[in-house]
Every structure is written in C-alpha cells, then in structure tokens.
Amino acid sequence: MTESKLDLLQGTLDLLVLQTLYSMGSLHGYGIARRIEQTSGNEILLNQGTIYASLVRLQQRKWIAAKWGTSDNNRRAKYYSLTKAGQKQLIKETENWERLSTVITRVLSAPVEV
Amino acid sequence: MNAHIRELLGRILSIFRKRELDDDFDEELASHIEMATEDNIRAGMNPQEARRQALIRFGGVDASRELHRDTRGLPLIENIIRDTRYALRMFFKKPGFSLAVIITLALCIGANSAIFSILDTLILKPLPFKDSDQIVSIYTSHGDDSKKQPGNISQYLNYKENIDEFSHLALWWPMHANVVIGDEAVRLNIVATSAEIFDVLGINPLLGGFFTKTDSGDVSSDQVILTYSFWKSYFKADPEIIGHTIEINGKACEVIGVAPQTFEVFDAQSKIIWPIQLAPLIKGNMGLAGQKFVGRLRPGAKVSTVTARMTALEQQAFDDIPPFMKQGVDRNKIVAGMDSLQSSRVEPDLRLKLYLLEGSVLFVLLIGCVNVINLFLSRANARQGELAVRISLGSGRKAITRQLFVESFLLTWTGSALGVALAFGIIDIINVFTARLLPKSLPFSIDSRMLLFTLIIATLTALIVGIFQAYHICGSNLLSLTRNQSKSVSNGLSLRRLSGGLVIAQIAVTLILLIGAGLLIHSFANILGIDPGFNPQQLISARIELGANYRQDSQRYRFRELLENSLKEIPGFKSVTLSGSAPYSDSAYTAAPPPPSGKNEKPPVFYLTFSADVSYLETMQIPLIEGRWFTAQDSVNSRPVCVVGQEFIRQYFPDENALGMPITEFEGAPEIIGVVGSIRDLSEEERLNRRFPPIVYRPIKQNLMWIIIVSVRSPRPAPEVIALIREKVREVDPALPLDETGSMESIISASLSERRAIMMLLCSFAGIALILSAVGIYGVLAYDVSKRTHEISIRGAIGATEKQIISMVLRQGLWKAGIGLLIGIIGAFYLSKFMASLLFEVKPIDPLTFILVSVLLLFVAVLASYIPARQASRVDPAMALRAE
C-alpha cells in the first residue's frame, strides 16, 4: 500500500458496500472487498477485514441479508444481498453523497479573492 | 430512525449469541483467507507467499475480530459484564472480605431505608387526597412562643358565617365511647364530626353513603359510618353491613356507609364516625379535648388574606371571654393561622424526633462507609501486584478504574438488597412497638419511594467507595510497582494517612451518636427515678364510663355503691377505691385564677380535679401531710370540702397557710381540709416536661362524674383481678365495658413507650456505630501491623520487648481515638442542643454523659487496638526476617 491511495471517509464504506451489492447481486465478503478495490482502480485503501464491521452494521439495520452458500469453486461462503430497505437506503445515500460532493467541489473551486 | 432502533436491537440480541456469532465470523474469515490465497496462487505466488499476502491484505485478524465484536454488540456493557464476572470470582476467592462489606452495608442501609420510610410516610409523601395542598388545619396561638391551639366550636361557626375562602370547614372530635355490637360491649375510639369532613378530604364512600344534612342543619345522630379497617377486622368485610344497628353510648345507630381506606391517613385511630351534635355543645359551652378544625381552601384563595381575616375575627372574639382567662394574654398578639394538613399531622416534637433518627442513621451509614472504604483500600494495596501486572499487560487506567467501580457497585448493591430485606424486618418491629410513637398513620410499608431512596443511597455509597479506591490506586505510580514489588514504603504511608483520617472521623461521629443516646438514657433514668408519690406496686386499675342510662345523679350513686360493695367482698382485694380520676388517666386541666396576693396579678393555675372516695388515700398509699382526708360524712348534704396536693399549694397559696381556706372559684366554695403529697401524671411529664401537676381532690359524693376508676391493691395477678372486676361490673350492668385496664406499673411503663422507642432506636444506632468503629480501628491497625511485620521484627531483633511493641501499636490506636474524641466532643457540643426538648431534667451538655460516653469509647478503642498490638508482639524476628 502506498501513500498515494485514498483513505475512506467515515461511513462511505457502507455506501460502497450497498452499491456493490446492488450492481453484483448476491456476493461474499471477499468478493465485495475485491470488487471495491477493482472498481476504484485500486485507488482505495482498504483493510479487507474492516468490510466485515460494515457488513454487520448493515445487516443489523436490515439493509442487507446474509446466507451461507457455496462459491463457484465449491467453497462454503457467506453471501450477502441487498434488501428492499437497502435499495431505498442506497438511493437516499447516493443522493446525499452527490449533493455533498457537489457542494464541497463548489466550495473548493471558488475563486480566490485577493 | 427505524434503522437505528433495529441496530440497537441487533446489538443487544448479539450479546446473548456471543459464542455462536464468534464461530460464524471465524468461519467466514477462514473462507475469506482461503479464497484470497487461491486467487494469489492463481496469480502465480507460491502457496506460503500467497497466504502471507492474503493475511496482509486482510489487515490483522484479531483486530478485525475485535472490530467485528464492537460493531456487532455493546462494547461498554460487555466489558462491564466481563468485569462483573471477574469481580464475582474475586469475591468468592475472598469471601471474608465480601461478607464483611455486604453485612456492614446491609445493616447501615437497612436502618436507613426503614427510618426513611417512616419519615416519608409521615412527613414527605403528599397525602392521597384530591388537591391535598388545599386542605388546611386551623389553629390559634396566643403570643409569640405559645402553643398552637386547635380551633373550637365558636370559631367553626364564626368562620363558616364570615369567611368565604373556605369551600368546606369541618370539626373533628375524637373520643372514646361505649359501643354495643350484638351482645358484646366494647370501649372504642370513635369520632364525632361535622358532615363536611368528607368534602374537605374529597373522598367518596366505599360502601353505602355519607351523612346528609337535615333541614335544621345538623345530621341526625342515629347514623354512623365505619372505617375500612374496623369494617374489615370486626365485621370481616361483610358487604351486607349497611343497615345494621350499633349502640353507641346507649343510643341505637344505623350503619349507613363505610369510608375508604385513604381516610385513615387522616385519622388512623377512630373506628366509627359519628355526626357531631353542635346544639348541646354550644349550650353547654363544652371544650372539646383533642379536637381538630380543618378546612378546604377554594382554589386561588390566598393564605395571607384568609389568615388576616381569621386573626381579626379571633381578636374580636377575645373581647367576649371571661376576664380571668384574659390574664397573661395580649389581645394584639392573638393570631389565627393554618398549616397544611400534611404538616399538621406530625407535631413539631415528633418531627424533631424523626429528623433526629434519620440524622443518626445517616451517621451510621457514614461510619459504615468508612469501614467499607478502609476494607477496599487495604485490599487494593494487597492487589497492587495484580493490578501492576494487568497494567503492564496493556490494561489502561480507564479499564482498571472501571473494574474498581464495578466491584464497589456489585458489593454495595448486594448489601443494599439485603438491607431492604432487613428493612422489612425493622419496619415490622417499628409497626409493633411504636404504635404509640406514631399514632397518626397507617402502618408503614415498603414502597417504590423507599426503594428509590435505597437505590440512591446505595449508588452514592458505591461512588464514594469507588472514587476513594480509584484515587488511591491511580494516584500511586503503578508502573514503579512492577519493578519493585509491594515493598514501597512511601506508597504505604499515603494509604495509612488516608485510612487513619477516616478512622478519626469515624470515632468522632460515633461519639456524637453515643452522646445523643446517653442523653436520652439519662433522661429516661431521671423519669424512672421520680418518686411517683403513690405506690404503683400491686396496684391494678380499670376505667368505666357511665353511659346514657346514668343521667340522674342517683343512678350513678347507686351503680357506684353496688359495684363498691361487691368488689370489697372479693378475697385478696386488700383495698379498693372507686374514684373519678387516677394518676396516668390522661385527665383534662381546668384553669383558675389564684387569689390576688398583694398587688401582683398572677397567671391562672392549671389544675386537675380528682374525685376520690374515703379509701383512696389508703389504696394509693399517698401520704397525708396536714389536716384530714375525707370521711363517709363528707357527702352531698354536708359542707363542701376539698383536699389539695402540695404542688397546688405551692402554685396557688405559696405564702399562706392553706388549711381552712375556701377555694372561692369552685362551685360551693369548698374549704381546704387537708394537704396530701403530690403525685405524678402522664400529661405533666410528657407534654409539659414537669414533674407534678397541681391537684384538687373532691369527695366523690360531692362531685360524682361519669367516669369511675376502680383501683385495687391486691397481690393477685393483674389479669385475674381485671377478670374479677369485669365480672362484677357485668353483674351490675352488662352493657358497660372496661377500659384502660392493667397494673399501674404497666400503665406507667406504657406511658413511657414513646420515649422508650426513641431511646431504643437511637441506642441501637449508636451500638451499631460503636461496633463498626471498633471494627474500623481494628482493621486499620491490623492491616498496618501486617504491613510492618518487617519493621517490627527488626525492632524485636535489636531488643524491643513485647511490652514496648504492644504499647507502640496501642499508642497509634489511642492517638487516633483521642483526636476523634476531641472532634466528636466539639461536634456534640453543637449538635446536642437540638435535642434539648427531648430531654428530661438533663442539660444538653451533660458532663456525666459526656464523660461516661468518652470513657466507654476510649475503652472500646483500647480493646480494638489491643488485638493487633498483641499480634505484633508475637512476630518472631527470625521467622519474619527469613521470609524476606
């Protein structure tokens, strides 16, 4: 891991997990972690272990559901999938994120007054 | 919002599935690493490297387990549960320590909870009536420091007529009555009251109805209402009771209703409620002993305006009373006022006693806390090794402090739970033996307020104990301990100073309590030591009140004569007297102006009138000082005469020879024919804190009242004598019950029961305090000695004798006791004056009590110090030095 990789903002990991499950359907923890790394072009710094805290939290909020199943190469793994409530939450949080990033960009790109 | 609640729920649930969830996560984790390893192998790594890389990318298996657990559950609570488990293990390892703490706290907190529940029921808790703060008790008072007198009939009529701010006003006059139910005659507490009382209290009948007024204003006197308790105990809660007939003072009355239980918060004594008949009372201008005058203010009425109106009315009314009653009273100082019913329920005197008791139990709790703190501190010191190891293994100060608090909470709460159980027992005892002390309420019980109080007290105790411990442990340099195990002398010193200071405080507080108890004991001894003026041994008495069938004088004479003759025949009755009053019969006072002597006008003398027969003096064994006693010749038709007690002479004719003088203020102006010794009376001692009342004796044949008190001097046992008297009374009139029966000694003893109850409670608190501080001194010194074994053995080795070592340790104990005593004496000096009104012929600063109590405490301190001192002297220098 190099210095140049991005540190995740508090709470954004949950959003990424929700989005990943939305686009990939049912997936296990390792798969989610890999997918986030790949789609971010390996830009995001992620201790894969931290993904599980996020998964527990989302599960307790009933935004995702979990079930033990079998992977492609016949390995037992726990599969997570988005629930209805999770889909709604994803839409809400995506909107929030977009608003937040627009605002922050606007503030940062404001011309310097001398 | 919903999601957060769901999350919290999930976190709570996961605490109970810890093992299962841990296993589940471990499996998931393993599968993650496997998949990552396989991917890495596919990417061309060798298996070892592939697994290593997978673990690196995962980023710390233990850390992620920890994170998973913290996210999943409630970390703080789980930590506390773990600490609790740990604490429990420690307690079972050292049961002696835990038991000492728990028992100490159970005693202290139990006593506190019990006394609090009394205080709460009587003083603090709002009354269970609708808008109970609008209910007031009305009084008048003459002058600045005079007692509050309850209102009377004319006041009642006056205010009803002239003051609009009261929505309801009611008179309340408790009395005794001869009641016949079926064919059983009993003497009962009943109350005569105006119908408005139920409106004043705002209560509804439980069964039937309340009094309704007739057109003439008065309620017809043949209706009664039963109180809930009486209905339940006597009639077994018979739902068909309405319409039954009860005979009260010879008059048949119909039961029209049953009052709800809340009514008994207002008056717990009366069993039957009877409508008051004002007309005859107004005509006879009778005083009502023990009456109350209560009212309900209209919403929004201002107390200050109402009292001003009342005071003005009172001052006007003062102009109409007989001139001699005006002496010593300043018209302009007459004040009418009102107290909330809540505060008027408890007389200031009793209030003071309750606060005194509550204060003392809080002191006991303080002393108990000191012991518990000292126990914890000495254990904390012994545990420094363990704690140092935990710190060096990575436990933070926060974790250690949390652990200490969990321990102190666990023990105090266990102790408090036991304390509540104990309070049950204490309250039971209080209910039994203080029935006289606290006559104005329902029995005390444990309620949520008391439990809340206990919880607060327990939590405060736990916090104090925890803070002391944490301060001590975290204040010391624990890391230095890991290097140099436990022998740090300087660290021991700060602890010794702290516990030494606590022991001094403990002794001071104990001394204050002991002095309080000592003063009460001294007062009690003074009361017991008074010569009653008559001989109470083998004297048995019973009271009869003649009912409505004895309106004619001749009927009463006849009854008296029949009874006297039949009683005198009984063998073993050495002497029998049938008089109108007797010592300790709670007689009412009359006021008379003394004859003017010189130019000074003296205040009226309040005296008792006793109607006595020929054999009274002989039966009571009262000495005749001068003149003669009554003979059979002093009867209705002869010249009116009287005999007076010495105390009457002292107050009424201080300077003259009283014999042969007439008392002109009495009807018939009876002549004084004799002087007898003074005798004690209940009301005099308890209410006025004086020894003897002034008494005037009249021959019973010239002054036969409705009350006959039979006194018998007999060596036979009291129950036997009373049964015989009852049988003889029944033979003459089966409708007459006996009342206030018993041996004179038991009556005197009962009259002291309130004083005794307070004394016993305070003494037992002081006793607990004494034991606790003895344990405190012992604990601190014993701990000290155990820590100083090394030093003591060196002293022994270089030639200190056993005596020198003993005296060294003793000196330490006594030094602390001495300072504690000094502080305690100063404290008692200031605090004991609050007890002045509870004392009888004892000054609050009573040298005898102060000295005796100090000596007792010092003696206990020596005893408690001697045991560790002796242990110290037994230290074998060779053994101790080798053990180093």
PDB file of N, CA and C in Angstrom, chain A residues 1 28-30 33-34 37 46-57 60-63 68 71 73 75-78 80 85, chain B residues 3-4 6-7 10-11 14 24-25 27-29 31-32 34-36 38-40 42 54 56-59 64 67-68 71-73:
ATOM      1  N   MET A   1       0.832  -1.201   0.000  1.00  0.00           N
ATOM      2  CA  MET A   1       0.000   0.000   0.000  1.00  0.00           C
ATOM      3  C   MET A   1       0.868   1.251   0.000  1.00  0.00           C
ATOM      4  N   HIS A  28     -20.090 -12.629  -1.549  1.00  0.00           N
ATOM      5  CA  HIS A  28     -19.486 -12.828  -0.234  1.00  0.00           C
ATOM      6  C   HIS A  28     -18.512 -11.702   0.114  1.00  0.00           C
ATOM      7  N   GLY A  29     -18.094 -11.669   1.372  1.00  0.00           N
ATOM      8  CA  GLY A  29     -17.275 -10.564   1.882  1.00  0.00           C
ATOM      9  C   GLY A  29     -16.020 -10.349   1.053  1.00  0.00           C
ATOM     10  N   TYR A  30     -15.316 -11.430   0.731  1.00  0.00           N
ATOM     11  CA  TYR A  30     -14.085 -11.307  -0.038  1.00  0.00           C
ATOM     12  C   TYR A  30     -14.383 -10.694  -1.402  1.00  0.00           C
ATOM     13  N   ALA A  33     -14.999  -6.978  -1.152  1.00  0.00           N
ATOM     14  CA  ALA A  33     -13.757  -6.234  -0.955  1.00  0.00           C
ATOM     15  C   ALA A  33     -12.996  -6.125  -2.286  1.00  0.00           C
ATOM     16  N   ARG A  34     -12.884  -7.246  -3.011  1.00  0.00           N
ATOM     17  CA  ARG A  34     -12.151  -7.253  -4.275  1.00  0.00           C
ATOM     18  C   ARG A  34     -12.827  -6.305  -5.273  1.00  0.00           C
ATOM     19  N   GLU A  37     -12.127  -2.733  -4.561  1.00  0.00           N
ATOM     20  CA  GLU A  37     -10.753  -2.396  -4.951  1.00  0.00           C
ATOM     21  C   GLU A  37     -10.632  -2.246  -6.463  1.00  0.00           C
ATOM     22  N   LEU A  46      -7.917  -0.169   1.580  1.00  0.00           N
ATOM     23  CA  LEU A  46      -8.933  -0.934   2.312  1.00  0.00           C
ATOM     24  C   LEU A  46      -8.278  -2.093   3.041  1.00  0.00           C
ATOM     25  N   ASN A  47      -8.373  -2.092   4.364  1.00  0.00           N
ATOM     26  CA  ASN A  47      -8.068  -3.313   5.094  1.00  0.00           C
ATOM     27  C   ASN A  47      -9.277  -4.207   4.908  1.00  0.00           C
ATOM     28  N   GLN A  48      -9.091  -5.310   4.209  1.00  0.00           N
ATOM     29  CA  GLN A  48     -10.266  -6.104   3.872  1.00  0.00           C
ATOM     30  C   GLN A  48     -11.086  -6.487   5.112  1.00  0.00           C
ATOM     31  N   GLY A  49     -10.400  -6.658   6.251  1.00  0.00           N
ATOM     32  CA  GLY A  49     -11.110  -7.050   7.475  1.00  0.00           C
ATOM     33  C   GLY A  49     -12.181  -6.049   7.893  1.00  0.00           C
ATOM     34  N   THR A  50     -11.944  -4.747   7.568  1.00  0.00           N
ATOM     35  CA  THR A  50     -12.903  -3.729   8.025  1.00  0.00           C
ATOM     36  C   THR A  50     -14.247  -3.857   7.331  1.00  0.00           C
ATOM     37  N   ILE A  51     -14.263  -4.526   6.201  1.00  0.00           N
ATOM     38  CA  ILE A  51     -15.517  -4.674   5.463  1.00  0.00           C
ATOM     39  C   ILE A  51     -16.550  -5.418   6.302  1.00  0.00           C
ATOM     40  N   TYR A  52     -16.055  -6.300   7.188  1.00  0.00           N
ATOM     41  CA  TYR A  52     -16.994  -7.124   7.950  1.00  0.00           C
ATOM     42  C   TYR A  52     -17.746  -6.327   9.013  1.00  0.00           C
ATOM     43  N   ALA A  53     -17.066  -5.307   9.569  1.00  0.00           N
ATOM     44  CA  ALA A  53     -17.773  -4.439  10.518  1.00  0.00           C
ATOM     45  C   ALA A  53     -18.928  -3.758   9.801  1.00  0.00           C
ATOM     46  N   SER A  54     -18.637  -3.291   8.568  1.00  0.00           N
ATOM     47  CA  SER A  54     -19.665  -2.630   7.777  1.00  0.00           C
ATOM     48  C   SER A  54     -20.809  -3.597   7.473  1.00  0.00           C
ATOM     49  N   LEU A  55     -20.444  -4.833   7.136  1.00  0.00           N
ATOM     50  CA  LEU A  55     -21.476  -5.828   6.815  1.00  0.00           C
ATOM     51  C   LEU A  55     -22.390  -6.104   8.021  1.00  0.00           C
ATOM     52  N   VAL A  56     -21.778  -6.214   9.215  1.00  0.00           N
ATOM     53  CA  VAL A  56     -22.584  -6.451  10.423  1.00  0.00           C
ATOM     54  C   VAL A  56     -23.557  -5.303  10.659  1.00  0.00           C
ATOM     55  N   ARG A  57     -23.015  -4.100  10.501  1.00  0.00           N
ATOM     56  CA  ARG A  57     -23.844  -2.917  10.761  1.00  0.00           C
ATOM     57  C   ARG A  57     -25.033  -2.868   9.795  1.00  0.00           C
ATOM     58  N   GLN A  60     -27.589  -5.433  10.699  1.00  0.00           N
ATOM     59  CA  GLN A  60     -28.432  -5.110  11.855  1.00  0.00           C
ATOM     60  C   GLN A  60     -29.480  -4.065  11.488  1.00  0.00           C
ATOM     61  N   ARG A  61     -29.140  -3.211  10.495  1.00  0.00           N
ATOM     62  CA  ARG A  61     -30.131  -2.209  10.080  1.00  0.00           C
ATOM     63  C   ARG A  61     -31.097  -2.786   9.053  1.00  0.00           C
ATOM     64  N   LYS A  62     -30.932  -4.057   8.773  1.00  0.00           N
ATOM     65  CA  LYS A  62     -31.813  -4.779   7.851  1.00  0.00           C
ATOM     66  C   LYS A  62     -31.745  -4.224   6.424  1.00  0.00           C
ATOM     67  N   TRP A  63     -30.578  -3.662   6.049  1.00  0.00           N
ATOM     68  CA  TRP A  63     -30.435  -3.168   4.675  1.00  0.00           C
ATOM     69  C   TRP A  63     -29.870  -4.258   3.765  1.00  0.00           C
ATOM     70  N   TRP A  68     -25.544 -18.470   4.272  1.00  0.00           N
ATOM     71  CA  TRP A  68     -24.392 -19.303   3.888  1.00  0.00           C
ATOM     72  C   TRP A  68     -24.713 -20.008   2.575  1.00  0.00           C
ATOM     73  N   SER A  71     -19.534 -21.331  -3.104  1.00  0.00           N
ATOM     74  CA  SER A  71     -18.949 -20.464  -4.139  1.00  0.00           C
ATOM     75  C   SER A  71     -18.750 -21.245  -5.438  1.00  0.00           C
ATOM     76  N   ASN A  73     -16.077 -22.230  -6.907  1.00  0.00           N
ATOM     77  CA  ASN A  73     -15.199 -23.404  -6.806  1.00  0.00           C
ATOM     78  C   ASN A  73     -15.504 -24.227  -5.537  1.00  0.00           C
ATOM     79  N   ARG A  75     -16.655 -23.756  -2.503  1.00  0.00           N
ATOM     80  CA  ARG A  75     -16.220 -23.421  -1.150  1.00  0.00           C
ATOM     81  C   ARG A  75     -17.395 -22.798  -0.408  1.00  0.00           C
ATOM     82  N   ARG A  76     -17.516 -23.162   0.893  1.00  0.00           N
ATOM     83  CA  ARG A  76     -18.599 -22.557   1.675  1.00  0.00           C
ATOM     84  C   ARG A  76     -18.284 -21.086   1.941  1.00  0.00           C
ATOM     85  N   ALA A  77     -19.239 -20.207   1.686  1.00  0.00           N
ATOM     86  CA  ALA A  77     -19.012 -18.774   1.941  1.00  0.00           C
ATOM     87  C   ALA A  77     -20.336 -18.130   2.318  1.00  0.00           C
ATOM     88  N   LYS A  78     -20.228 -17.021   3.008  1.00  0.00           N
ATOM     89  CA  LYS A  78     -21.444 -16.330   3.426  1.00  0.00           C
ATOM     90  C   LYS A  78     -21.773 -15.278   2.379  1.00  0.00           C
ATOM     91  N   TYR A  80     -24.011 -12.141   0.812  1.00  0.00           N
ATOM     92  CA  TYR A  80     -24.827 -11.000   1.224  1.00  0.00           C
ATOM     93  C   TYR A  80     -25.622 -10.497   0.038  1.00  0.00           C
ATOM     94  N   ALA A  85     -35.348  -2.489   1.791  1.00  0.00           N
ATOM     95  CA  ALA A  85     -34.983  -1.308   2.565  1.00  0.00           C
ATOM     96  C   ALA A  85     -33.596  -0.828   2.162  1.00  0.00           C
TER      97      ALA A  85
ATOM     98  N   ALA B   3     -33.966   2.406  11.452  1.00  0.00           N
ATOM     99  CA  ALA B   3     -32.759   1.614  11.249  1.00  0.00           C
ATOM    100  C   ALA B   3     -31.912   1.617  12.509  1.00  0.00           C
ATOM    101  N   HIS B   4     -31.872   2.773  13.192  1.00  0.00           N
ATOM    102  CA  HIS B   4     -31.036   2.840  14.393  1.00  0.00           C
ATOM    103  C   HIS B   4     -31.610   1.990  15.513  1.00  0.00           C
ATOM    104  N   ARG B   6     -33.416  -0.637  15.041  1.00  0.00           N
ATOM    105  CA  ARG B   6     -33.142  -2.027  14.654  1.00  0.00           C
ATOM    106  C   ARG B   6     -31.702  -2.394  14.988  1.00  0.00           C
ATOM    107  N   GLU B   7     -30.794  -1.429  14.750  1.00  0.00           N
ATOM    108  CA  GLU B   7     -29.391  -1.706  15.017  1.00  0.00           C
ATOM    109  C   GLU B   7     -29.166  -1.960  16.503  1.00  0.00           C
ATOM    110  N   GLY B  10     -30.400  -5.252  17.395  1.00  0.00           N
ATOM    111  CA  GLY B  10     -29.452  -6.273  16.922  1.00  0.00           C
ATOM    112  C   GLY B  10     -28.252  -6.371  17.838  1.00  0.00           C
ATOM    113  N   ARG B  11     -27.761  -5.193  18.296  1.00  0.00           N
ATOM    114  CA  ARG B  11     -26.587  -5.187  19.173  1.00  0.00           C
ATOM    115  C   ARG B  11     -26.908  -5.876  20.493  1.00  0.00           C
ATOM    116  N   SER B  14     -27.235  -9.608  20.047  1.00  0.00           N
ATOM    117  CA  SER B  14     -25.984 -10.311  19.761  1.00  0.00           C
ATOM    118  C   SER B  14     -25.181 -10.593  21.029  1.00  0.00           C
ATOM    119  N   ASP B  24     -19.330 -18.201  13.826  1.00  0.00           N
ATOM    120  CA  ASP B  24     -19.791 -17.864  12.485  1.00  0.00           C
ATOM    121  C   ASP B  24     -18.787 -16.951  11.790  1.00  0.00           C
ATOM    122  N   PHE B  25     -18.337 -15.942  12.543  1.00  0.00           N
ATOM    123  CA  PHE B  25     -17.401 -14.992  11.946  1.00  0.00           C
ATOM    124  C   PHE B  25     -16.059 -15.656  11.648  1.00  0.00           C
ATOM    125  N   GLU B  27     -15.543 -18.677  10.809  1.00  0.00           N
ATOM    126  CA  GLU B  27     -15.684 -19.483   9.590  1.00  0.00           C
ATOM    127  C   GLU B  27     -15.640 -18.591   8.348  1.00  0.00           C
ATOM    128  N   GLU B  28     -16.362 -17.471   8.424  1.00  0.00           N
ATOM    129  CA  GLU B  28     -16.413 -16.535   7.309  1.00  0.00           C
ATOM    130  C   GLU B  28     -15.026 -15.994   6.995  1.00  0.00           C
ATOM    131  N   LEU B  29     -14.311 -15.693   8.092  1.00  0.00           N
ATOM    132  CA  LEU B  29     -12.963 -15.167   7.980  1.00  0.00           C
ATOM    133  C   LEU B  29     -12.038 -16.181   7.308  1.00  0.00           C
ATOM    134  N   SER B  31     -12.893 -18.618   5.346  1.00  0.00           N
ATOM    135  CA  SER B  31     -13.260 -18.764   3.940  1.00  0.00           C
ATOM    136  C   SER B  31     -12.713 -17.598   3.119  1.00  0.00           C
ATOM    137  N   HIS B  32     -12.713 -16.392   3.718  1.00  0.00           N
ATOM    138  CA  HIS B  32     -12.161 -15.201   3.050  1.00  0.00           C
ATOM    139  C   HIS B  32     -10.680 -15.414   2.737  1.00  0.00           C
ATOM    140  N   GLU B  34      -8.991 -18.168   2.608  1.00  0.00           N
ATOM    141  CA  GLU B  34      -8.793 -19.255   1.647  1.00  0.00           C
ATOM    142  C   GLU B  34      -8.971 -18.737   0.217  1.00  0.00           C
ATOM    143  N   MET B  35     -10.076 -18.022   0.006  1.00  0.00           N
ATOM    144  CA  MET B  35     -10.364 -17.535  -1.352  1.00  0.00           C
ATOM    145  C   MET B  35      -9.264 -16.595  -1.821  1.00  0.00           C
ATOM    146  N   ALA B  36      -8.821 -15.705  -0.909  1.00  0.00           N
ATOM    147  CA  ALA B  36      -7.770 -14.770  -1.288  1.00  0.00           C
ATOM    148  C   ALA B  36      -6.486 -15.517  -1.619  1.00  0.00           C
ATOM    149  N   GLU B  38      -6.196 -18.608  -2.719  1.00  0.00           N
ATOM    150  CA  GLU B  38      -6.348 -19.276  -4.015  1.00  0.00           C
ATOM    151  C   GLU B  38      -6.126 -18.297  -5.168  1.00  0.00           C
ATOM    152  N   ASP B  39      -6.738 -17.088  -5.005  1.00  0.00           N
ATOM    153  CA  ASP B  39      -6.552 -16.082  -6.069  1.00  0.00           C
ATOM    154  C   ASP B  39      -5.079 -15.750  -6.264  1.00  0.00           C
ATOM    155  N   ASN B  40      -4.369 -15.612  -5.114  1.00  0.00           N
ATOM    156  CA  ASN B  40      -2.953 -15.259  -5.186  1.00  0.00           C
ATOM    157  C   ASN B  40      -2.149 -16.365  -5.856  1.00  0.00           C
ATOM    158  N   ARG B  42      -3.293 -18.478  -8.029  1.00  0.00           N
ATOM    159  CA  ARG B  42      -3.604 -18.393  -9.459  1.00  0.00           C
ATOM    160  C   ARG B  42      -2.793 -17.281 -10.116  1.00  0.00           C
ATOM    161  N   ALA B  54      -2.322 -12.752   1.478  1.00  0.00           N
ATOM    162  CA  ALA B  54      -3.759 -12.695   1.791  1.00  0.00           C
ATOM    163  C   ALA B  54      -3.987 -12.117   3.177  1.00  0.00           C
ATOM    164  N   ILE B  56      -1.943 -10.176   4.838  1.00  0.00           N
ATOM    165  CA  ILE B  56      -1.558  -8.757   4.855  1.00  0.00           C
ATOM    166  C   ILE B  56      -2.706  -7.899   4.324  1.00  0.00           C
ATOM    167  N   ARG B  57      -3.287  -8.312   3.208  1.00  0.00           N
ATOM    168  CA  ARG B  57      -4.376  -7.555   2.620  1.00  0.00           C
ATOM    169  C   ARG B  57      -5.576  -7.521   3.581  1.00  0.00           C
ATOM    170  N   PHE B  58      -5.729  -8.637   4.312  1.00  0.00           N
ATOM    171  CA  PHE B  58      -6.851  -8.664   5.255  1.00  0.00           C
ATOM    172  C   PHE B  58      -6.638  -7.654   6.378  1.00  0.00           C
ATOM    173  N   GLY B  59      -5.398  -7.561   6.850  1.00  0.00           N
ATOM    174  CA  GLY B  59      -5.076  -6.488   7.797  1.00  0.00           C
ATOM    175  C   GLY B  59      -5.370  -6.811   9.243  1.00  0.00           C
ATOM    176  N   SER B  64      -9.575  -7.328  13.416  1.00  0.00           N
ATOM    177  CA  SER B  64     -10.870  -7.301  12.735  1.00  0.00           C
ATOM    178  C   SER B  64     -11.913  -8.076  13.537  1.00  0.00           C
ATOM    179  N   LEU B  67     -12.994  -5.552  16.071  1.00  0.00           N
ATOM    180  CA  LEU B  67     -13.833  -4.542  15.432  1.00  0.00           C
ATOM    181  C   LEU B  67     -15.228  -5.118  15.159  1.00  0.00           C
ATOM    182  N   HIS B  68     -15.234  -6.359  14.693  1.00  0.00           N
ATOM    183  CA  HIS B  68     -16.493  -7.029  14.408  1.00  0.00           C
ATOM    184  C   HIS B  68     -17.351  -7.110  15.660  1.00  0.00           C
ATOM    185  N   THR B  71     -18.623  -3.647  16.738  1.00  0.00           N
ATOM    186  CA  THR B  71     -19.665  -3.120  15.865  1.00  0.00           C
ATOM    187  C   THR B  71     -20.975  -3.866  16.084  1.00  0.00           C
ATOM    188  N   ARG B  72     -20.796  -5.144  16.363  1.00  0.00           N
ATOM    189  CA  ARG B  72     -21.941  -6.025  16.453  1.00  0.00           C
ATOM    190  C   ARG B  72     -22.702  -5.847  17.775  1.00  0.00           C
ATOM    191  N   GLY B  73     -21.918  -5.714  18.894  1.00  0.00           N
ATOM    192  CA  GLY B  73     -22.558  -5.715  20.215  1.00  0.00           C
ATOM    193  C   GLY B  73     -22.485  -4.360  20.893  1.00  0.00           C
TER     194      GLY B  73
END
